Coordinates of N, CA, C and O in Angstrom, one line a residue:
A1 N 113.3 57.8 99.6 CA 113.1 56.5 100.1 C 111.7 56.4 100.8 O 111.3 57.4 101.5
V2 N 111.0 55.4 100.5 CA 109.6 55.2 101.0 C 109.7 54.1 102.1 O 110.2 53.0 101.9
T3 N 109.1 54.4 103.3 CA 109.0 53.4 104.3 C 107.5 53.3 104.8 O 106.8 54.3 104.6
T4 N 107.1 52.3 105.4 CA 105.8 52.1 106.0 C 105.9 52.5 107.4 O 106.6 51.9 108.2
V5 N 105.1 53.5 107.8 CA 105.0 54.0 109.2 C 104.2 53.0 110.0 O 104.5 52.6 111.1
A6 N 103.0 52.7 109.5 CA 102.1 51.8 110.2 C 101.1 51.2 109.3 O 100.7 51.7 108.2
G7 N 100.7 50.0 109.6 CA 99.7 49.3 108.8 C 100.2 48.0 108.3 O 101.3 47.9 107.8
S8 N 99.4 46.9 108.4 CA 99.8 45.6 108.0 C 99.6 45.4 106.5 O 100.2 44.5 105.9
G9 N 98.8 46.2 105.9 CA 98.4 46.0 104.5 C 97.1 45.3 104.3 O 96.5 45.3 103.2
A10 N 96.6 44.7 105.4 CA 95.3 44.0 105.4 C 94.3 44.9 106.0 O 94.6 45.6 107.0
G11 N 93.1 44.9 105.5 CA 92.1 45.7 106.1 C 91.7 45.2 107.5 O 91.6 44.0 107.7
G12 N 91.5 46.1 108.4 CA 91.2 45.7 109.8 C 91.1 47.0 110.6 O 91.2 48.1 110.1
S13 N 91.0 46.8 111.9 CA 90.8 47.9 112.8 C 91.7 47.8 114.1 O 91.5 48.6 115.0
A14 N 92.7 47.0 114.0 CA 93.6 46.8 115.2 C 94.5 47.9 115.5 O 95.1 48.5 114.6
D15 N 94.5 48.3 116.7 CA 95.6 49.2 117.2 C 96.9 48.4 117.4 O 96.8 47.2 117.6
G16 N 98.0 49.1 117.3 CA 99.3 48.4 117.5 C 100.4 49.2 117.0 O 100.2 50.4 116.7
V17 N 101.6 48.6 117.0 CA 102.8 49.3 116.5 C 103.2 48.8 115.2 O 103.3 47.6 114.9
G18 N 103.4 49.8 114.2 CA 103.9 49.4 112.9 C 103.0 48.5 112.2 O 101.8 48.7 112.0
G19 N 103.6 47.3 111.7 CA 102.8 46.4 111.0 C 101.8 45.6 111.7 O 101.0 44.8 111.1
A20 N 101.7 45.7 113.0 CA 100.7 45.1 113.8 C 99.4 45.9 113.8 O 98.3 45.3 114.2
A21 N 99.4 47.1 113.4 CA 98.2 47.9 113.3 C 97.5 47.7 112.0 O 98.1 47.3 111.0
Q22 N 96.2 48.0 112.0 CA 95.4 47.8 110.7 C 94.5 49.0 110.5 O 94.0 49.6 111.5
F23 N 94.3 49.3 109.3 CA 93.3 50.4 108.9 C 92.4 49.8 107.8 O 92.7 48.7 107.2
Y24 N 91.3 50.5 107.6 CA 90.4 50.1 106.6 C 90.0 51.3 105.7 O 89.1 52.1 106.1
S25 N 90.7 51.4 104.6 CA 90.5 52.6 103.7 C 90.9 53.9 104.4 O 90.0 54.8 104.5
P26 N 92.1 54.1 104.9 CA 92.5 55.4 105.4 C 92.5 56.4 104.2 O 93.1 56.2 103.2
I27 N 91.8 57.5 104.4 CA 91.5 58.3 103.3 C 92.1 59.7 103.3 O 92.3 60.4 102.3
D28 N 92.4 60.2 104.5 CA 93.0 61.5 104.7 C 93.9 61.5 105.9 O 93.6 60.7 106.9
V29 N 94.8 62.5 106.0 CA 95.7 62.5 107.2 C 96.0 64.0 107.5 O 96.1 64.8 106.5
A30 N 96.2 64.3 108.7 CA 96.6 65.6 109.2 C 97.8 65.4 110.1 O 97.9 64.4 110.9
I31 N 98.8 66.3 110.0 CA 100.0 66.2 110.8 C 100.0 67.3 111.9 O 99.7 68.4 111.6
S32 N 100.4 66.9 113.1 CA 100.5 67.9 114.2 C 101.5 68.9 113.9 O 102.5 68.7 113.1
P33 N 101.3 70.1 114.4 CA 102.3 71.2 114.1 C 103.7 70.9 114.4 O 104.6 71.4 113.7
D34 N 104.0 70.1 115.4 CA 105.4 69.7 115.7 C 105.9 68.5 115.0 O 107.0 68.1 115.1
G35 N 105.0 67.9 114.1 CA 105.4 66.8 113.3 C 105.5 65.5 114.0 O 105.9 64.5 113.4
S36 N 105.1 65.4 115.3 CA 105.3 64.1 116.0 C 104.2 63.1 115.9 O 104.3 62.0 116.2
A37 N 103.0 63.6 115.4 CA 101.8 62.7 115.3 C 101.1 62.9 114.0 O 101.0 64.1 113.5
M38 N 100.5 61.8 113.5 CA 99.6 61.9 112.3 C 98.2 61.5 112.8 O 98.1 60.6 113.6
F39 N 97.2 62.1 112.2 CA 95.8 61.8 112.6 C 95.1 61.3 111.3 O 95.1 62.1 110.3
V40 N 94.6 60.1 111.3 CA 94.1 59.5 110.1 C 92.6 59.4 110.1 O 92.0 58.9 111.1
A41 N 92.0 59.8 109.0 CA 90.6 59.6 108.8 C 90.4 58.1 108.3 O 90.7 57.9 107.1
D42 N 90.0 57.2 109.2 CA 89.9 55.8 108.8 C 88.5 55.6 108.3 O 87.6 55.3 109.1
F43 N 88.3 55.8 107.0 CA 87.0 55.8 106.4 C 86.1 54.6 106.7 O 85.0 54.7 107.1
G44 N 86.7 53.4 106.4 CA 85.9 52.2 106.6 C 85.7 51.8 108.0 O 84.7 51.0 108.3
N45 N 86.5 52.3 108.9 CA 86.3 51.9 110.3 C 85.5 53.0 111.1 O 85.3 52.8 112.3
H46 N 85.2 54.1 110.5 CA 84.5 55.2 111.1 C 85.2 55.7 112.4 O 84.6 55.9 113.4
K47 N 86.5 55.9 112.2 CA 87.4 56.2 113.4 C 88.4 57.3 113.0 O 88.8 57.4 111.8
I48 N 88.8 58.1 114.0 CA 90.0 58.9 113.9 C 91.1 58.1 114.6 O 91.0 57.8 115.8
R49 N 92.2 57.8 113.9 CA 93.3 57.1 114.5 C 94.5 58.0 114.6 O 94.7 58.9 113.8
R50 N 95.3 57.8 115.7 CA 96.5 58.6 115.9 C 97.7 57.7 115.7 O 97.8 56.6 116.2
V51 N 98.7 58.2 114.9 CA 99.9 57.5 114.7 C 101.1 58.3 115.2 O 101.3 59.4 114.7
E52 N 101.9 57.7 116.0 CA 103.1 58.4 116.5 C 104.2 58.2 115.4 O 104.5 57.1 115.1
V53 N 104.6 59.3 114.9 CA 105.6 59.3 113.8 C 106.9 58.6 114.1 O 107.4 57.8 113.4
G54 N 107.4 58.8 115.3 CA 108.6 58.2 115.7 C 108.6 56.7 115.9 O 109.7 56.1 115.7
T55 N 107.5 56.2 116.3 CA 107.5 54.7 116.7 C 106.5 53.9 115.8 O 106.6 52.7 115.8
G56 N 105.6 54.6 115.1 CA 104.5 53.9 114.4 C 103.4 53.3 115.2 O 102.6 52.5 114.7
A57 N 103.4 53.7 116.5 CA 102.3 53.2 117.4 C 101.0 53.9 117.0 O 100.9 55.1 116.8
V58 N 99.9 53.0 116.8 CA 98.6 53.5 116.4 C 97.6 53.3 117.5 O 97.5 52.2 118.1
T59 N 96.9 54.3 117.8 CA 95.8 54.2 118.8 C 94.5 54.9 118.2 O 94.6 55.6 117.2
T60 N 93.4 54.5 118.7 CA 92.1 55.1 118.3 C 91.8 56.3 119.1 O 91.7 56.2 120.4
L61 N 91.7 57.5 118.5 CA 91.4 58.7 119.3 C 89.9 58.9 119.5 O 89.5 59.2 120.6
A62 N 89.1 58.6 118.5 CA 87.7 58.7 118.6 C 87.0 57.9 117.6 O 87.5 57.6 116.5
G63 N 85.8 57.4 118.0 CA 85.0 56.6 117.1 C 84.8 55.2 117.6 O 85.7 54.5 118.1
S64 N 83.5 54.7 117.6 CA 83.2 53.4 118.1 C 83.6 52.3 117.1 O 83.7 51.1 117.5
G65 N 83.7 52.6 115.9 CA 83.9 51.6 114.8 C 82.6 51.2 114.1 O 82.6 50.6 113.1
E66 N 81.5 51.7 114.6 CA 80.2 51.5 114.0 C 79.7 52.9 113.4 O 79.9 53.9 114.0
D67 N 79.1 52.8 112.2 CA 78.6 54.1 111.7 C 77.5 54.6 112.5 O 76.6 53.8 113.0
G68 N 77.5 55.9 112.7 CA 76.4 56.5 113.5 C 76.6 58.0 113.6 O 77.3 58.6 112.8
D69 N 76.0 58.6 114.5 CA 75.9 60.1 114.6 C 76.1 60.7 116.0 O 75.7 61.8 116.2
A70 N 76.7 60.0 116.8 CA 76.7 60.4 118.2 C 78.0 61.2 118.6 O 79.1 60.9 118.2
D71 N 77.7 62.3 119.3 CA 78.8 63.1 119.9 C 79.2 62.3 121.2 O 78.4 61.6 121.7
G72 N 80.4 62.5 121.6 CA 80.8 61.8 122.9 C 82.3 61.8 123.0 O 83.0 62.5 122.2
V73 N 82.9 61.1 123.9 CA 84.3 61.0 124.1 C 84.8 59.7 123.7 O 84.3 58.6 124.1
G74 N 85.9 59.7 122.9 CA 86.5 58.4 122.6 C 85.6 57.5 121.8 O 85.0 57.9 120.8
D75 N 85.5 56.3 122.3 CA 84.7 55.3 121.5 C 83.2 55.4 121.8 O 82.4 54.7 121.3
A76 N 82.8 56.5 122.6 CA 81.4 56.8 122.7 C 80.9 57.6 121.5 O 79.7 57.7 121.3
A77 N 81.8 58.2 120.8 CA 81.4 59.0 119.6 C 81.3 58.1 118.4 O 81.9 57.0 118.3
Q78 N 80.5 58.5 117.5 CA 80.3 57.8 116.2 C 80.4 58.7 115.0 O 80.0 59.9 115.1
F79 N 81.0 58.2 113.9 CA 81.1 58.9 112.7 C 80.4 58.0 111.6 O 80.2 56.8 111.8
N80 N 80.0 58.7 110.5 CA 79.4 58.0 109.4 C 80.2 58.2 108.1 O 79.9 59.1 107.3
Y81 N 81.3 57.4 108.0 CA 82.2 57.5 106.8 C 82.8 58.9 106.8 O 82.6 59.6 105.9
L82 N 83.6 59.1 107.8 CA 84.4 60.4 107.9 C 85.4 60.4 106.7 O 85.9 59.4 106.3
Y83 N 85.6 61.6 106.2 CA 86.4 61.7 105.0 C 87.6 62.6 105.2 O 88.7 62.1 105.5
G84 N 87.5 63.9 105.1 CA 88.6 64.8 105.2 C 88.9 65.2 106.7 O 88.0 65.2 107.5
V85 N 90.1 65.5 107.0 CA 90.5 65.9 108.4 C 91.6 66.9 108.3 O 92.5 66.9 107.4
T86 N 91.5 67.9 109.1 CA 92.6 68.9 109.2 C 92.8 69.3 110.7 O 91.9 68.9 111.6
I87 N 93.8 69.9 111.0 CA 94.2 70.2 112.4 C 94.3 71.7 112.6 O 94.8 72.4 111.8
S88 N 93.9 72.2 113.8 CA 94.0 73.6 114.1 C 95.4 74.0 114.2 O 96.3 73.2 114.5
P89 N 95.7 75.3 114.0 CA 97.1 75.8 114.0 C 97.8 75.5 115.3 O 99.0 75.3 115.3
D90 N 97.1 75.5 116.4 CA 97.8 75.2 117.7 C 97.8 73.7 118.0 O 98.4 73.4 119.1
G91 N 97.3 72.9 117.2 CA 97.3 71.5 117.3 C 96.4 70.9 118.4 O 96.4 69.7 118.7
S92 N 95.4 71.7 118.9 CA 94.6 71.2 119.9 C 93.3 70.5 119.4 O 92.7 69.8 120.2
A93 N 92.9 70.7 118.2 CA 91.7 70.2 117.7 C 91.8 69.7 116.3 O 92.5 70.3 115.5
L94 N 91.0 68.7 116.0 CA 90.8 68.2 114.6 C 89.5 68.6 114.1 O 88.5 68.7 114.9
F95 N 89.3 68.9 112.8 CA 88.0 69.2 112.2 C 87.8 68.1 111.1 O 88.7 67.9 110.3
V96 N 86.7 67.5 111.2 CA 86.5 66.3 110.3 C 85.2 66.5 109.5 O 84.2 66.9 110.0
A97 N 85.3 66.2 108.2 CA 84.2 66.1 107.3 C 83.5 64.8 107.5 O 84.1 63.8 107.0
D98 N 82.3 64.7 108.1 CA 81.6 63.5 108.3 C 80.7 63.3 107.0 O 79.6 63.8 106.9
F99 N 81.3 62.5 106.1 CA 80.8 62.4 104.7 C 79.3 62.0 104.7 O 78.5 62.7 104.1
A100 N 79.0 60.9 105.2 CA 77.6 60.4 105.1 C 76.7 60.9 106.3 O 75.5 60.8 106.2
G101 N 77.4 61.5 107.3 CA 76.6 62.2 108.3 C 76.2 63.6 108.0 O 75.5 64.2 108.8
H102 N 76.8 64.1 106.9 CA 76.5 65.5 106.5 C 76.7 66.5 107.5 O 76.0 67.5 107.7
K103 N 77.9 66.4 108.2 CA 78.2 67.3 109.3 C 79.7 67.6 109.3 O 80.5 66.8 108.7
I104 N 80.1 68.7 110.0 CA 81.4 69.0 110.3 C 81.6 68.7 111.8 O 80.9 69.3 112.6
R105 N 82.6 67.9 112.2 CA 82.7 67.5 113.6 C 84.1 68.0 114.1 O 85.0 68.2 113.3
R106 N 84.2 68.2 115.4 CA 85.4 68.7 116.0 C 85.8 67.6 117.0 O 85.0 67.1 117.8
V107 N 87.1 67.3 117.0 CA 87.7 66.3 117.9 C 88.8 66.9 118.7 O 89.8 67.4 118.1
E108 N 88.7 66.9 120.0 CA 89.8 67.4 120.9 C 90.9 66.4 120.9 O 90.7 65.3 121.3
V109 N 92.1 66.9 120.6 CA 93.2 66.0 120.5 C 93.6 65.4 121.8 O 94.0 64.2 122.0
A110 N 93.5 66.2 122.9 CA 93.9 65.8 124.2 C 93.0 64.7 124.8 O 93.4 63.9 125.6
T111 N 91.7 64.8 124.5 CA 90.7 63.9 125.2 C 89.9 63.0 124.2 O 89.3 62.1 124.7
G112 N 89.9 63.3 122.9 CA 89.1 62.5 122.0 C 87.6 62.9 122.1 O 86.8 62.2 121.5
A113 N 87.3 64.0 122.7 CA 85.9 64.5 122.8 C 85.4 65.0 121.4 O 86.1 65.8 120.8
V114 N 84.3 64.5 121.0 CA 83.8 64.8 119.6 C 82.5 65.7 119.8 O 81.6 65.3 120.6
T115 N 82.4 66.8 119.1 CA 81.2 67.6 119.1 C 80.9 68.0 117.6 O 81.8 67.9 116.8
T116 N 79.7 68.4 117.4 CA 79.3 68.8 116.1 C 79.4 70.3 115.9 O 78.8 71.1 116.7
V117 N 80.2 70.8 114.9 CA 80.4 72.2 114.7 C 79.2 72.7 113.9 O 78.7 73.8 114.2
A118 N 78.8 72.0 112.8 CA 77.8 72.5 111.9 C 77.2 71.4 111.2 O 77.9 70.4 110.9
G119 N 75.9 71.5 110.9 CA 75.2 70.5 110.1 C 74.1 69.8 110.9 O 74.2 69.5 112.0
S120 N 72.9 69.7 110.2 CA 71.7 69.1 110.9 C 71.8 67.6 110.9 O 71.1 67.0 111.7
G121 N 72.6 67.1 110.0 CA 72.5 65.6 109.8 C 71.7 65.2 108.6 O 71.8 64.1 108.1
A122 N 70.8 66.1 108.1 CA 70.0 65.9 106.9 C 70.8 66.5 105.7 O 71.3 67.5 105.8
E123 N 70.7 65.8 104.6 CA 71.4 66.2 103.4 C 70.7 67.5 102.9 O 69.5 67.5 102.8
G124 N 71.5 68.5 102.6 CA 70.9 69.7 102.0 C 72.0 70.7 101.8 O 73.2 70.4 101.9
S125 N 71.6 72.0 101.5 CA 72.6 73.0 101.2 C 72.3 74.3 101.9 O 72.8 75.4 101.5
A126 N 71.5 74.3 103.0 CA 71.1 75.5 103.6 C 72.3 76.1 104.4 O 73.0 75.4 105.1
D127 N 72.4 77.4 104.3 CA 73.3 78.1 105.2 C 72.6 78.4 106.5 O 71.4 78.3 106.6
G128 N 73.4 78.6 107.5 CA 72.8 78.8 108.9 C 73.9 78.6 109.9 O 75.1 78.4 109.6
V129 N 73.5 78.7 111.2 CA 74.4 78.5 112.3 C 74.2 77.2 113.0 O 73.0 76.8 113.2
G130 N 75.3 76.5 113.2 CA 75.2 75.2 113.9 C 74.3 74.2 113.1 O 74.5 73.9 111.9
D131 N 73.3 73.6 113.8 CA 72.5 72.6 113.2 C 71.4 73.1 112.3 O 70.6 72.4 111.8
A132 N 71.4 74.5 112.1 CA 70.5 75.0 111.1 C 71.1 74.9 109.7 O 70.4 75.1 108.7
A133 N 72.4 74.7 109.7 CA 73.1 74.5 108.4 C 72.9 73.1 107.9 O 72.7 72.2 108.7
Q134 N 73.1 72.9 106.6 CA 73.0 71.6 106.0 C 74.2 71.4 105.0 O 74.6 72.4 104.4
F135 N 74.7 70.2 104.9 CA 75.7 69.8 104.0 C 75.3 68.6 103.2 O 74.4 67.9 103.6
S136 N 75.9 68.5 102.0 CA 75.6 67.3 101.2 C 77.0 66.6 100.9 O 77.7 67.0 100.1
H137 N 77.2 65.6 101.7 CA 78.5 64.8 101.6 C 79.7 65.7 101.7 O 80.5 65.8 100.7
P138 N 80.0 66.4 102.8 CA 81.2 67.1 102.9 C 82.4 66.2 102.8 O 82.4 65.1 103.4
A139 N 83.4 66.6 102.0 CA 84.5 65.7 101.6 C 85.8 66.2 102.2 O 86.4 65.5 103.0
T140 N 86.3 67.3 101.8 CA 87.6 67.8 102.2 C 87.4 69.1 103.0 O 86.5 69.8 102.8
V141 N 88.3 69.3 103.9 CA 88.2 70.5 104.8 C 89.6 71.0 105.0 O 90.6 70.3 105.1
A142 N 89.7 72.4 105.1 CA 91.0 73.1 105.3 C 90.7 74.2 106.3 O 89.6 74.7 106.4
V143 N 91.7 74.5 107.2 CA 91.5 75.5 108.2 C 92.4 76.7 107.9 O 93.5 76.6 107.3
S144 N 91.9 77.9 108.2 CA 92.6 79.2 107.9 C 93.8 79.3 108.9 O 93.8 78.6 109.9
P145 N 94.8 80.1 108.5 CA 96.0 80.2 109.3 C 95.7 80.6 110.8 O 96.5 80.3 111.7
D146 N 94.7 81.5 111.0 CA 94.4 81.9 112.3 C 93.4 81.0 113.1 O 93.0 81.2 114.2
G147 N 93.0 79.9 112.4 CA 92.1 78.9 113.0 C 90.7 79.3 113.2 O 89.9 78.6 113.8
S148 N 90.3 80.4 112.6 CA 88.9 80.9 112.8 C 87.9 80.4 111.7 O 86.7 80.4 112.0
T149 N 88.4 79.9 110.6 CA 87.5 79.6 109.5 C 87.9 78.2 108.9 O 89.1 78.0 108.7
L150 N 86.9 77.5 108.5 CA 87.1 76.2 107.7 C 86.6 76.5 106.3 O 85.6 77.2 106.1
L151 N 87.2 75.9 105.3 CA 86.7 75.8 104.0 C 86.4 74.4 103.7 O 87.3 73.5 103.8
V152 N 85.2 74.1 103.3 CA 84.7 72.7 103.1 C 84.2 72.5 101.7 O 83.5 73.3 101.2
R153 N 84.7 71.4 101.1 CA 84.3 71.1 99.7 C 83.2 70.0 99.9 O 83.4 69.0 100.5
T154 N 82.1 70.3 99.2 CA 81.0 69.3 99.2 C 80.7 69.0 97.7 O 80.6 69.9 96.9
G155 N 80.7 67.7 97.4 CA 80.5 67.3 96.0 C 81.7 67.8 95.2 O 82.8 67.9 95.7
A156 N 81.4 68.0 93.9 CA 82.5 68.4 93.0 C 82.5 69.9 92.6 O 83.4 70.4 92.0
T157 N 81.5 70.6 93.1 CA 81.3 72.0 92.6 C 81.1 73.0 93.7 O 81.0 74.2 93.3
T158 N 81.1 72.7 94.9 CA 80.7 73.7 96.0 C 81.7 73.8 97.1 O 82.2 72.8 97.6
L159 N 82.0 75.0 97.5 CA 82.9 75.3 98.6 C 82.0 76.0 99.6 O 81.4 77.0 99.3
R160 N 82.1 75.6 100.9 CA 81.3 76.3 102.0 C 82.3 76.8 103.0 O 83.4 76.2 103.2
Q161 N 82.0 77.9 103.6 CA 82.8 78.5 104.6 C 82.1 78.3 106.0 O 80.9 78.6 106.1
V162 N 82.9 77.8 106.9 CA 82.3 77.6 108.3 C 83.2 78.4 109.3 O 84.4 78.2 109.4
C163 N 82.6 79.3 110.0 CA 83.3 80.1 111.0 C 83.3 79.3 112.3 O 82.2 79.0 112.9
V164 N 84.4 78.9 112.8 CA 84.5 78.1 114.0 C 85.0 78.9 115.2 O 84.9 78.4 116.4
A165 N 85.5 80.1 115.0 CA 85.9 81.0 116.1 C 85.9 82.4 115.6 O 86.1 82.7 114.4
A166 N 85.8 83.3 116.6 CA 86.0 84.7 116.2 C 87.4 85.0 115.8 O 88.4 84.5 116.4
P167 N 87.7 85.7 114.7 CA 89.0 86.0 114.3 C 89.7 86.9 115.3 O 89.0 87.6 116.0
P168 N 91.0 86.8 115.5 CA 91.7 87.6 116.4 C 91.5 89.1 116.1 O 91.5 89.5 114.9
P169 N 91.4 90.0 117.1 CA 91.3 91.4 116.8 C 92.5 91.9 116.2 O 93.6 91.4 116.4
P170 N 92.4 93.0 115.4 CA 93.6 93.6 114.8 C 94.4 94.2 115.9 O 94.0 94.5 117.0
P171 N 95.7 94.4 115.7 CA 96.6 94.9 116.7 C 96.2 96.4 117.1 O 95.7 97.1 116.2
S172 N 96.3 96.7 118.3 CA 96.0 98.0 118.8 C 97.2 98.8 119.0 O 98.3 98.3 119.4
F173 N 97.1 100.1 118.8 CA 98.3 101.0 118.9 C 97.8 102.2 119.8 O 96.7 102.6 119.7
A174 N 98.8 102.7 120.6 CA 98.5 103.8 121.5 C 98.3 105.1 120.6 O 99.0 105.2 119.5
P175 N 97.4 105.9 120.9 CA 97.2 107.1 120.0 C 98.4 108.0 120.0 O 99.1 108.1 121.0
I176 N 98.7 108.6 118.9 CA 99.8 109.5 118.8 C 99.3 110.9 119.1 O 98.4 111.4 118.5
V177 N 99.9 111.5 120.2 CA 99.5 112.8 120.6 C 100.4 113.8 120.0 O 101.6 113.8 120.2
V178 N 99.8 114.7 119.2 CA 100.6 115.8 118.6 C 100.4 117.1 119.4 O 99.3 117.6 119.5
P179 N 101.4 117.6 120.0 CA 101.3 118.9 120.8 C 100.9 120.0 119.8 O 101.3 120.0 118.7
P180 N 100.3 121.0 120.4 CA 99.9 122.2 119.6 C 101.2 122.9 119.1 O 102.2 122.9 119.7
S181 N 101.1 123.5 117.9 CA 102.2 124.1 117.3 C 102.6 125.4 118.1 O 101.7 126.2 118.5
T182 N 103.9 125.6 118.2 CA 104.4 126.8 118.9 C 105.1 127.7 117.8 O 105.9 128.6 118.2
L183 N 104.9 127.5 116.6 CA 105.6 128.2 115.5 C 105.3 129.7 115.6 O 106.3 130.5 115.5
G184 N 104.1 130.1 115.8 CA 103.7 131.5 115.9 C 104.4 132.2 117.0 O 105.0 133.3 116.8
A185 N 104.4 131.6 118.2 CA 105.1 132.2 119.3 C 106.6 132.3 119.1 O 107.3 133.2 119.5
D186 N 107.2 131.2 118.5 CA 108.6 131.2 118.3 C 109.0 132.3 117.3 O 110.0 133.0 117.5
L187 N 108.2 132.5 116.3 CA 108.5 133.6 115.3 C 108.4 135.0 116.0 O 109.1 135.9 115.7
A188 N 107.4 135.1 116.9 CA 107.2 136.4 117.5 C 108.4 136.8 118.4 O 108.7 138.0 118.5
T189 N 109.0 135.8 119.0 CA 110.2 136.1 119.9 C 111.4 136.6 119.1 O 112.3 137.2 119.7
T190 N 111.4 136.3 117.8 CA 112.5 136.7 117.0 C 112.5 138.1 116.5 O 113.4 138.7 116.0
R191 N 111.3 138.7 116.5 CA 111.1 140.1 116.0 C 111.8 141.1 116.9 O 111.7 141.1 118.2
G192 N 112.6 142.0 116.4 CA 113.3 143.0 117.1 C 114.5 142.5 117.8 O 115.1 143.2 118.6
D193 N 115.0 141.3 117.5 CA 116.2 140.7 118.1 C 117.4 141.2 117.3 O 117.6 140.7 116.2
A194 N 118.2 142.1 117.7 CA 119.2 142.7 117.0 C 120.4 141.7 116.7 O 121.2 142.0 115.8
S195 N 120.4 140.6 117.5 CA 121.5 139.7 117.3 C 121.2 138.8 116.1 O 122.1 138.0 115.6
L196 N 120.0 138.8 115.5 CA 119.7 137.9 114.4 C 119.9 138.6 113.1 O 119.8 139.9 113.0
P197 N 120.4 137.9 112.0 CA 120.6 138.6 110.7 C 119.3 139.1 110.2 O 118.3 138.6 110.4
Q198 N 119.4 140.2 109.5 CA 118.3 140.9 108.9 C 117.9 140.4 107.5 O 116.9 140.8 107.0
G199 N 118.8 139.7 106.9 CA 118.5 139.2 105.5 C 118.7 140.3 104.5 O 118.3 140.2 103.4
M200 N 119.5 141.4 104.9 CA 119.7 142.5 103.9 C 121.1 142.3 103.3 O 122.0 141.9 103.9
V201 N 121.1 142.7 102.0 CA 122.4 142.7 101.3 C 123.0 144.0 101.2 O 122.3 145.0 100.8

């Protein structure tokens, strides 16, 4: 069975509940780990929208509604035709492919604070750290199970890897202490012991 969670079917940018809300070319969605919320890349509105699964209530998490390139909190931030969106394993952050901004952006779920993870804003293909790197229309994005790495598709033929955090260290184990062998001493004590069998037939 198919039901409509939110959206009137007409293009627009209104927040609201169920059919009172509007989107303009919603292009990708990420679901929170507990399944209670959806986060929508609202391509035409340059916004990240939050949809409560249980009620269909739609709010704007980040984005002014105007295309731009500003980091900031909530509607002080700007995107330029954001495309793909994924959520960190712990549900605390979204990672967004800013298609026409040629950047990878991070959005804090709790506050709507937007920062740039990587990308200078100029179209290109340079590897590098932070704004020394370049992208050409990043489109889709996926996060590794440990949350340390993003895989970004740009165009139709290129995959880029973005490290967003240090991977967790491997598990540590206490060293195994092997006591010195006492075999020689034990054998020595058996010599001349008349109570032990001699092995003779």
